[in-house]
Every structure is written in structure tokens, then in C-alpha cells.
Short mmCIF file of C-alpha atoms and ligand atoms in Angstrom, two decimals:
data_model
loop_
_atom_site.label_atom_id
_atom_site.label_comp_id
_atom_site.label_asym_id
_atom_site.label_seq_id
_atom_site.Cartn_x
_atom_site.Cartn_y
_atom_site.Cartn_z
CA MET A 1 121.33 98.94 114.56
CA ASP A 2 118.03 97.75 113.00
CA ARG A 3 115.96 97.67 116.01
CA ASP A 4 112.89 98.39 113.84
CA LEU A 5 113.39 95.07 112.22
CA GLY A 6 114.28 93.03 115.17
CA PRO A 7 111.26 90.78 115.79
CA GLY A 8 112.78 89.50 119.03
CA PRO A 9 114.01 86.11 120.23
CA ARG A 10 110.80 84.36 119.78
CA ALA A 11 110.32 85.42 116.28
CA THR A 12 110.94 82.01 114.63
CA SER A 13 108.10 80.44 116.64
CA HIS A 14 104.86 80.39 114.87
CA ARG A 15 101.52 78.62 114.89
CA THR A 16 99.92 76.91 111.99
CA PRO A 17 97.52 79.43 110.53
CA ALA A 18 93.79 78.75 110.48
CA ALA A 19 91.98 78.16 107.27
CA ALA A 20 90.96 81.10 105.09
CA PRO A 21 87.85 82.98 106.00
CA THR A 22 84.66 81.74 104.43
CA PRO A 23 82.97 84.09 102.05
CA VAL A 24 79.72 85.45 103.57
CA ARG A 25 76.73 83.80 102.08
CA GLY A 26 73.54 85.76 101.42
CA ASP A 27 75.38 89.03 101.43
CA THR A 28 74.14 90.51 98.24
CA THR A 29 75.39 94.11 98.49
CA ALA A 30 77.56 94.73 95.46
CA ARG A 31 79.34 97.70 97.16
CA PRO A 32 83.13 97.17 96.87
CA VAL A 33 84.68 97.09 100.29
CA HIS A 34 87.49 99.67 100.48
CA ASN A 35 89.94 98.57 103.14
CA TRP A 36 93.21 99.78 101.78
CA ARG A 37 93.56 102.37 104.52
CA VAL A 38 94.35 99.84 107.17
CA PRO A 39 97.94 100.58 108.17
CA GLU A 40 100.34 97.76 107.40
CA LEU A 41 104.10 97.43 107.54
CA PRO A 42 105.06 100.25 105.01
CA GLU A 43 102.70 102.79 106.63
CA VAL A 44 103.72 101.85 110.18
CA GLN A 45 107.42 101.90 109.19
CA ALA A 46 107.06 105.36 107.65
CA LEU A 47 105.04 106.50 110.71
CA THR A 48 107.85 105.15 112.95
CA VAL A 49 110.55 107.09 111.11
CA ALA A 50 108.54 110.29 111.21
CA LEU A 51 107.72 109.89 114.77
CA ARG A 52 111.30 109.23 115.75
CA GLY A 53 112.22 112.55 114.19
CA HIS A 54 109.57 114.29 116.32
CA LEU A 55 110.10 112.42 119.64
CA ALA A 56 113.70 111.37 120.07
CA GLY A 57 115.32 113.33 122.92
CA ARG A 58 111.97 115.02 123.92
CA THR A 59 110.47 114.70 127.32
CA VAL A 60 106.89 113.57 127.93
CA GLU A 61 104.94 116.12 129.92
CA ARG A 62 101.61 114.39 130.23
CA CYS A 63 99.51 111.45 128.88
CA GLU A 64 95.78 111.88 128.80
CA LEU A 65 93.73 108.79 128.19
CA ALA A 66 90.34 109.31 126.46
CA SER A 67 89.54 105.76 125.74
CA PHE A 68 89.86 103.49 128.77
CA ALA A 69 89.11 100.45 126.66
CA ALA A 70 92.15 101.04 124.54
CA LEU A 71 94.68 100.76 127.36
CA LYS A 72 95.36 97.08 127.98
CA THR A 73 97.75 97.32 130.91
CA VAL A 74 97.31 98.87 134.40
CA GLU A 75 100.90 98.43 135.72
CA PRO A 76 103.04 100.42 135.16
CA PRO A 77 100.48 103.24 135.00
CA LEU A 78 100.26 105.42 131.94
CA ASP A 79 101.15 108.40 134.08
CA SER A 80 104.59 106.87 134.73
CA LEU A 81 105.63 107.89 131.25
CA ALA A 82 105.47 111.53 132.32
CA GLY A 83 108.86 113.10 132.99
CA ARG A 84 110.70 110.46 130.93
CA THR A 85 112.64 111.33 127.80
CA VAL A 86 112.01 109.39 124.61
CA ASP A 87 115.07 107.34 123.59
CA GLU A 88 113.80 105.55 120.45
CA VAL A 89 110.76 104.80 118.39
CA GLY A 90 110.66 101.39 116.78
CA ARG A 91 108.36 99.04 114.90
CA ARG A 92 107.45 95.34 115.55
CA GLY A 93 105.16 94.04 112.80
CA LYS A 94 102.40 96.59 112.68
CA PHE A 95 103.03 97.78 116.26
CA VAL A 96 104.78 101.08 117.10
CA THR A 97 106.98 101.11 120.24
CA VAL A 98 108.01 104.43 121.97
CA GLU A 99 110.73 103.84 124.41
CA ALA A 100 111.15 106.47 127.13
CA GLY A 101 113.45 106.03 130.12
CA GLY A 102 113.11 102.23 130.38
CA LEU A 103 109.34 102.13 129.64
CA PHE A 104 107.66 101.35 126.34
CA LEU A 105 104.37 102.70 125.01
CA VAL A 106 103.21 100.11 122.48
CA VAL A 107 100.54 101.04 120.00
CA HIS A 108 98.48 98.81 117.66
CA PHE A 109 96.33 100.96 115.32
CA ALA A 110 93.97 98.32 113.93
CA ARG A 111 91.66 99.28 111.10
CA GLY A 112 90.56 102.75 112.14
CA GLY A 113 93.42 104.00 114.16
CA TRP A 114 96.04 106.56 113.45
CA LEU A 115 98.22 109.25 114.95
CA THR A 116 98.11 113.01 114.48
CA TRP A 117 101.19 115.11 115.24
CA HIS A 118 100.67 118.60 116.67
CA GLU A 119 103.48 121.18 116.69
CA THR A 120 101.31 122.84 119.24
CA ALA A 121 99.10 120.30 121.02
CA PRO A 122 95.51 121.36 121.68
CA THR A 123 95.13 123.18 125.09
CA ALA A 124 91.95 121.29 125.93
CA ARG A 125 92.51 118.34 128.28
CA ALA A 126 91.51 115.13 126.60
CA ARG A 127 88.30 113.84 128.16
CA PRO A 128 86.88 110.21 128.02
CA GLY A 129 84.02 110.10 125.59
CA ARG A 130 82.69 108.54 122.50
CA GLY A 131 84.82 110.55 120.08
CA PRO A 132 87.71 109.10 118.08
CA LEU A 133 90.42 110.40 120.57
CA ALA A 134 91.98 107.52 122.50
CA LEU A 135 95.22 109.08 123.88
CA ARG A 136 96.75 112.56 123.89
CA VAL A 137 100.47 112.85 124.66
CA ARG A 138 101.93 116.28 125.46
CA LEU A 139 105.66 116.95 125.33
CA GLU A 140 107.58 119.57 127.16
CA GLY A 141 107.74 122.62 124.87
CA GLY A 142 104.11 122.40 123.75
CA SER A 143 104.08 119.82 120.91
CA GLY A 144 102.50 116.41 121.12
CA PHE A 145 100.41 113.84 119.41
CA ASP A 146 96.92 112.35 119.42
CA ILE A 147 96.15 108.63 118.87
CA THR A 148 92.61 108.29 117.40
CA GLU A 149 90.37 105.56 116.13
CA MET A 150 87.64 106.20 113.71
CA GLY A 151 84.62 103.93 113.28
CA THR A 152 82.85 101.59 115.65
CA GLU A 153 85.13 98.62 115.81
CA LYS A 154 87.30 100.00 118.69
CA ARG A 155 90.22 97.57 118.31
CA LEU A 156 92.95 100.16 118.80
CA ALA A 157 95.21 98.97 121.61
CA LEU A 158 97.80 100.59 123.87
CA TRP A 159 100.23 98.95 126.42
CA VAL A 160 102.74 100.43 128.79
CA VAL A 161 105.37 97.76 129.60
CA HIS A 162 109.01 97.40 130.54
CA ASP A 163 109.67 95.30 127.46
CA PRO A 164 107.55 94.97 124.15
CA GLY A 165 107.90 91.25 124.62
CA GLU A 166 105.44 91.51 127.48
CA VAL A 167 102.72 92.36 125.01
CA PRO A 168 101.31 88.92 123.96
CA PRO A 169 100.66 89.72 120.25
CA VAL A 170 104.14 91.25 119.93
CA ALA A 171 105.78 88.25 121.57
CA ALA A 172 103.90 86.01 119.15
CA LEU A 173 105.00 87.89 115.98
CA GLY A 174 106.63 85.88 113.18
CA ILE A 175 109.51 87.04 110.98
CA ASP A 176 109.68 90.56 109.77
CA PRO A 177 109.72 90.34 105.99
CA LEU A 178 112.15 93.31 105.76
CA SER A 179 114.61 91.55 108.01
CA PRO A 180 117.69 90.00 106.33
CA ARG A 181 116.65 86.68 108.06
CA PHE A 182 113.54 86.53 105.84
CA THR A 183 115.07 84.35 103.08
CA ALA A 184 113.42 82.19 100.46
CA ASP A 185 114.49 79.12 102.39
CA LEU A 186 112.78 80.40 105.53
CA LEU A 187 109.61 81.19 103.56
CA ALA A 188 109.70 77.68 102.10
CA ARG A 189 109.78 76.23 105.67
CA LEU A 190 107.00 78.49 106.81
CA LEU A 191 104.84 77.47 103.85
CA SER A 192 105.50 73.85 104.34
CA ASP A 193 104.62 74.10 108.05
CA ALA A 194 101.38 75.87 107.18
CA GLY A 195 100.08 72.72 105.54
CA SER A 196 96.69 73.14 103.86
CA ALA A 197 96.34 76.84 104.77
CA THR A 198 96.09 79.17 101.71
CA LEU A 199 98.88 81.52 100.65
CA LYS A 200 96.52 84.47 101.61
CA THR A 201 96.15 83.13 105.13
CA VAL A 202 99.81 82.48 105.65
CA LEU A 203 100.92 85.93 104.47
CA THR A 204 98.38 87.69 106.67
CA THR A 205 98.91 85.55 109.88
CA GLN A 206 100.99 87.84 112.06
CA SER A 207 102.59 84.92 113.99
CA VAL A 208 104.08 83.71 110.66
CA VAL A 209 104.93 86.83 108.77
CA ALA A 210 104.72 90.01 110.80
CA GLY A 211 103.34 93.28 109.27
CA VAL A 212 101.64 92.11 106.16
CA GLY A 213 97.81 92.68 106.02
CA ASN A 214 95.08 92.37 103.42
CA ALA A 215 96.40 95.04 100.93
CA TYR A 216 100.07 94.03 100.64
CA SER A 217 99.30 90.33 100.57
CA ASP A 218 97.04 90.94 97.58
CA GLU A 219 99.88 92.92 95.97
CA ALA A 220 102.56 90.34 96.63
CA LEU A 221 100.42 87.47 95.35
CA PHE A 222 99.66 89.51 92.22
CA VAL A 223 103.27 90.26 91.56
CA ALA A 224 104.19 86.58 92.14
CA LYS A 225 101.39 85.53 89.84
CA LEU A 226 99.97 83.13 92.44
CA SER A 227 96.38 82.55 93.50
CA PRO A 228 95.45 83.65 97.00
CA TYR A 229 93.79 80.26 97.44
CA ARG A 230 96.82 78.09 96.57
CA ARG A 231 97.67 75.62 99.26
CA ALA A 232 100.78 76.83 101.15
CA ASP A 233 102.51 73.44 101.10
CA ARG A 234 102.03 72.88 97.38
CA LEU A 235 104.39 75.46 95.95
CA ASP A 236 107.40 74.39 93.93
CA ALA A 237 110.83 75.93 94.59
CA ASP A 238 110.48 78.48 91.73
CA GLU A 239 107.14 79.62 93.00
CA VAL A 240 108.49 80.06 96.58
CA ARG A 241 111.29 82.22 95.18
CA ARG A 242 108.87 84.25 93.18
CA LEU A 243 106.66 84.82 96.24
CA HIS A 244 109.60 85.72 98.47
CA ARG A 245 110.91 88.20 95.95
CA ALA A 246 107.40 89.69 95.52
CA VAL A 247 106.80 90.08 99.25
CA VAL A 248 110.20 91.74 99.78
CA ASP A 249 109.86 94.09 96.64
CA VAL A 250 106.28 95.10 97.33
CA LEU A 251 106.99 96.00 100.97
CA SER A 252 110.37 97.64 100.25
CA ASP A 253 108.95 99.75 97.36
CA ALA A 254 105.90 100.86 99.34
CA THR A 255 108.04 101.69 102.40
CA ALA A 256 110.46 103.62 100.25
CA GLN A 257 107.58 105.67 98.75
CA LEU A 258 106.19 106.53 102.14
CA VAL A 259 109.17 107.30 104.24
CA GLY A 260 109.65 110.99 104.39
CA LEU A 261 106.03 112.01 103.96
CA ASP A 262 104.20 113.90 106.67
CA ILE A 263 102.33 111.68 109.12
CA GLY A 264 99.06 113.09 107.90
CA ASP A 265 99.64 112.03 104.29
CA LEU A 266 100.71 108.40 104.93
CA LYS A 267 97.37 106.67 105.04
CA ALA A 268 95.88 108.66 102.20
CA ASP A 269 98.85 107.98 100.05
CA LYS A 270 98.73 104.18 100.37
CA LYS A 271 96.44 103.52 97.44
CA ARG A 272 98.69 105.08 94.83
CA SER A 273 101.16 102.25 94.93
CA LEU A 274 98.50 99.45 94.90
CA ARG A 275 98.19 97.53 91.67
CA VAL A 276 95.14 95.31 92.33
CA HIS A 277 94.18 95.79 96.02
CA GLY A 278 91.07 97.99 96.31
CA ARG A 279 90.73 98.14 92.51
CA THR A 280 87.88 95.81 91.83
CA GLY A 281 86.55 96.46 88.30
CA GLU A 282 89.63 98.29 87.11
CA THR A 283 92.06 97.15 84.41
CA CYS A 284 94.96 94.90 85.39
CA PRO A 285 98.17 96.81 84.85
CA GLU A 286 99.93 93.70 83.59
CA CYS A 287 97.46 92.02 81.20
CA GLY A 288 94.38 94.22 80.70
CA ASP A 289 91.98 91.77 82.33
CA THR A 290 89.54 93.13 84.83
CA VAL A 291 90.55 93.01 88.50
CA ARG A 292 88.11 90.89 90.51
CA GLN A 293 87.31 90.47 94.13
CA VAL A 294 86.21 87.92 96.76
CA ALA A 295 84.24 89.61 99.47
CA PHE A 296 84.06 88.57 103.08
CA ALA A 297 82.10 90.06 106.02
CA THR A 298 84.23 93.10 106.58
CA LYS A 299 86.83 93.00 103.86
CA SER A 300 87.57 91.78 100.42
CA LEU A 301 90.61 90.56 98.53
CA GLN A 302 91.44 91.51 94.91
CA TYR A 303 93.24 89.60 92.18
CA CYS A 304 93.62 89.26 88.41
CA PRO A 305 92.21 86.02 87.03
CA THR A 306 94.51 85.98 83.91
CA CYS A 307 97.66 86.69 85.96
CA GLN A 308 96.92 84.58 88.98
CA THR A 309 94.32 81.90 88.59
CA GLY A 310 94.64 80.62 85.01
CA GLY A 311 91.82 82.88 83.81
CA ARG A 312 89.27 81.24 86.26
CA PRO A 313 87.40 83.66 88.57
CA LEU A 314 87.39 82.60 92.20
CA ALA A 315 83.99 81.83 93.64
CA ASP A 316 82.27 84.93 94.94
CA ARG A 317 78.62 84.58 95.56
CA ARG A 318 78.03 88.29 95.55
CA LEU A 319 79.60 88.74 92.13
CA SER A 320 78.11 85.61 90.62
CA ARG A 321 74.60 86.71 91.53
CA LEU A 322 75.16 89.95 89.81
CA LEU A 323 76.27 88.40 86.64
CA LYS A 324 73.36 86.04 86.26
ZN1 ZN B 401 96.49 90.54 84.95
#
């Protein structure tokens, strides 16, 4: 049963994505923005598989909340997970669900969040504070895991619910691109419904395609040889097929590379498989051109002009200032 891939009954509903973010004007820092560590579908899927191995059949002894802001629900209380045995660990988009005795702990890691597994959980009780620790879960027998969030964004989110569908962003998720229901025909419909939105925006809008973020959308667009700024509703049938194949291949290959690794190695290992994302200034592995970027306030996208945009660099004020 592929409950990891089941996006739920509302999966086909989606909203028209907003327009692509506007590049920041006046930002003249030339520092490349490294954002490939954000966990996306492949990392979260590999984490789900690893965590299932650690948790299935184990009983939760205690949950210690260190970041009150991270917990988005009050009822049922977090403490009600204690004493329950974990039945299953699943994934919805970039969310992990831990099911224990009829309750679900749902986790969204966001940019700086991750999970550390402990064969022997630290003895110190987790205390609320400014550190990265958000939640410590202890299992009977002494093992457990910490959920942490580095950085200042503080967007990591936790929910305790009777059904993952009670979590609004989970309920709103679009199709899982590793689901057999994600066909070229479905992608064609989603692109056509997206109107004037760009391909980059459509691929990264969670209510349309669940689990793809900035890194793997760059990769899929590169493999499909399509500009991130192409209008979604202007692709011909061959281009849709190419994009569909690229999305599925990029995500499947990355997932296959990551599943089986230790949880601690998953985020660090992500960059190895990336062809253009996070590689501004490096050589395109297909054509030898230089990988370029468009920078936004907190992230950047990468692409190859020769492979994707007919040799024309996309406008990036930061870069064009430097080249003058
Ligand atoms: Zn190229």
C-alpha cells in the first residue's frame, strides 16, 4: 500500500498559482545564495523510510516541546502521544506524518528544520529556549529523536491531529509527482489551468504539485530544456511530455540515491545529484556553458542559458551590474 504517495481525496483540487516572485531591486550583493539544503520530496521520502525503520512498533514515552511557536495545535495535546505505539510513518508532499494509536504527529521542516535520531536520547529534559531544538521525542527503551530548526526564520511547524487532512496545508496539497496518477495528461491540465503563471511557479506551488521546491524544480526544468519563465499555458504537447518525464525522473533518481542513507547524511548529500541548482558559475554538464542564476530576496534559481533559454540570460539586476 503506497500510503506515502497518497495525497488524499482533495488532491486534485488546486488553486491557480500566483505570479513568479519579482527579483529584488537594489540588492547588489553578489554572494550566491545556497539554498539546496531545503528538504524537498526526495529528502523527506528518504527520511520517512529511515524513520519508519526506527519507529514502527515502538512506543512513545514522552514528548518534550522546546519551541511553543512550532506547535500549531492545542487539541489533542502533544502529551496524548505518550503511551501510544507507532503504526506507520508516511509522507504527504514535504510533510512527514507519524501515526501512533489513532493520532498523527505531522511535521513540516521548512528551510532550516531537520530531525536527528538518537539511539540513546539525551538525558537532559528539553527546555523552551532560543536554541534550535523544537521537539524531543523519547521512546520506551531509551532511543528517540530531536526535531530542530536552525536559523532565524522559525517556520518549522508541528501538528497533533486525528487525521493529516485536518492540517490545512496538507489538505491543500496537489498531486504527488511520484504517484502513478501524475501523468503527462494531468500535468497538461494543471499547466493549462495555471494560465500565465511561469513553469517555475507552477512546479513549486504545493497545491498544484506537492513536494517540489526550488532545487528540484530547477533540475527538472534543466533536464526538460525549458526556461523557468515560460508561461505554463503555452507549452506544446511534446514540451509537456518532456517536462513530465523530467519531473518524474529527477525526483525518482534523487529519491533512489538517498533512500538507505543515515538520517544525518540526507541533507548534506543532496547537492551531489544536482546538475545546475546551487551551481552558479559552474560549467553546464550538458553543453559547457556557464550556469547562471536569478536571485530573489532569500533564494535564487539556477539555469543554463544555452540549454534552456535559447542562449539568452534571464534578467538579473545583481548579475548585470557586476558585468558592466
Ligand atoms: Zn547547458
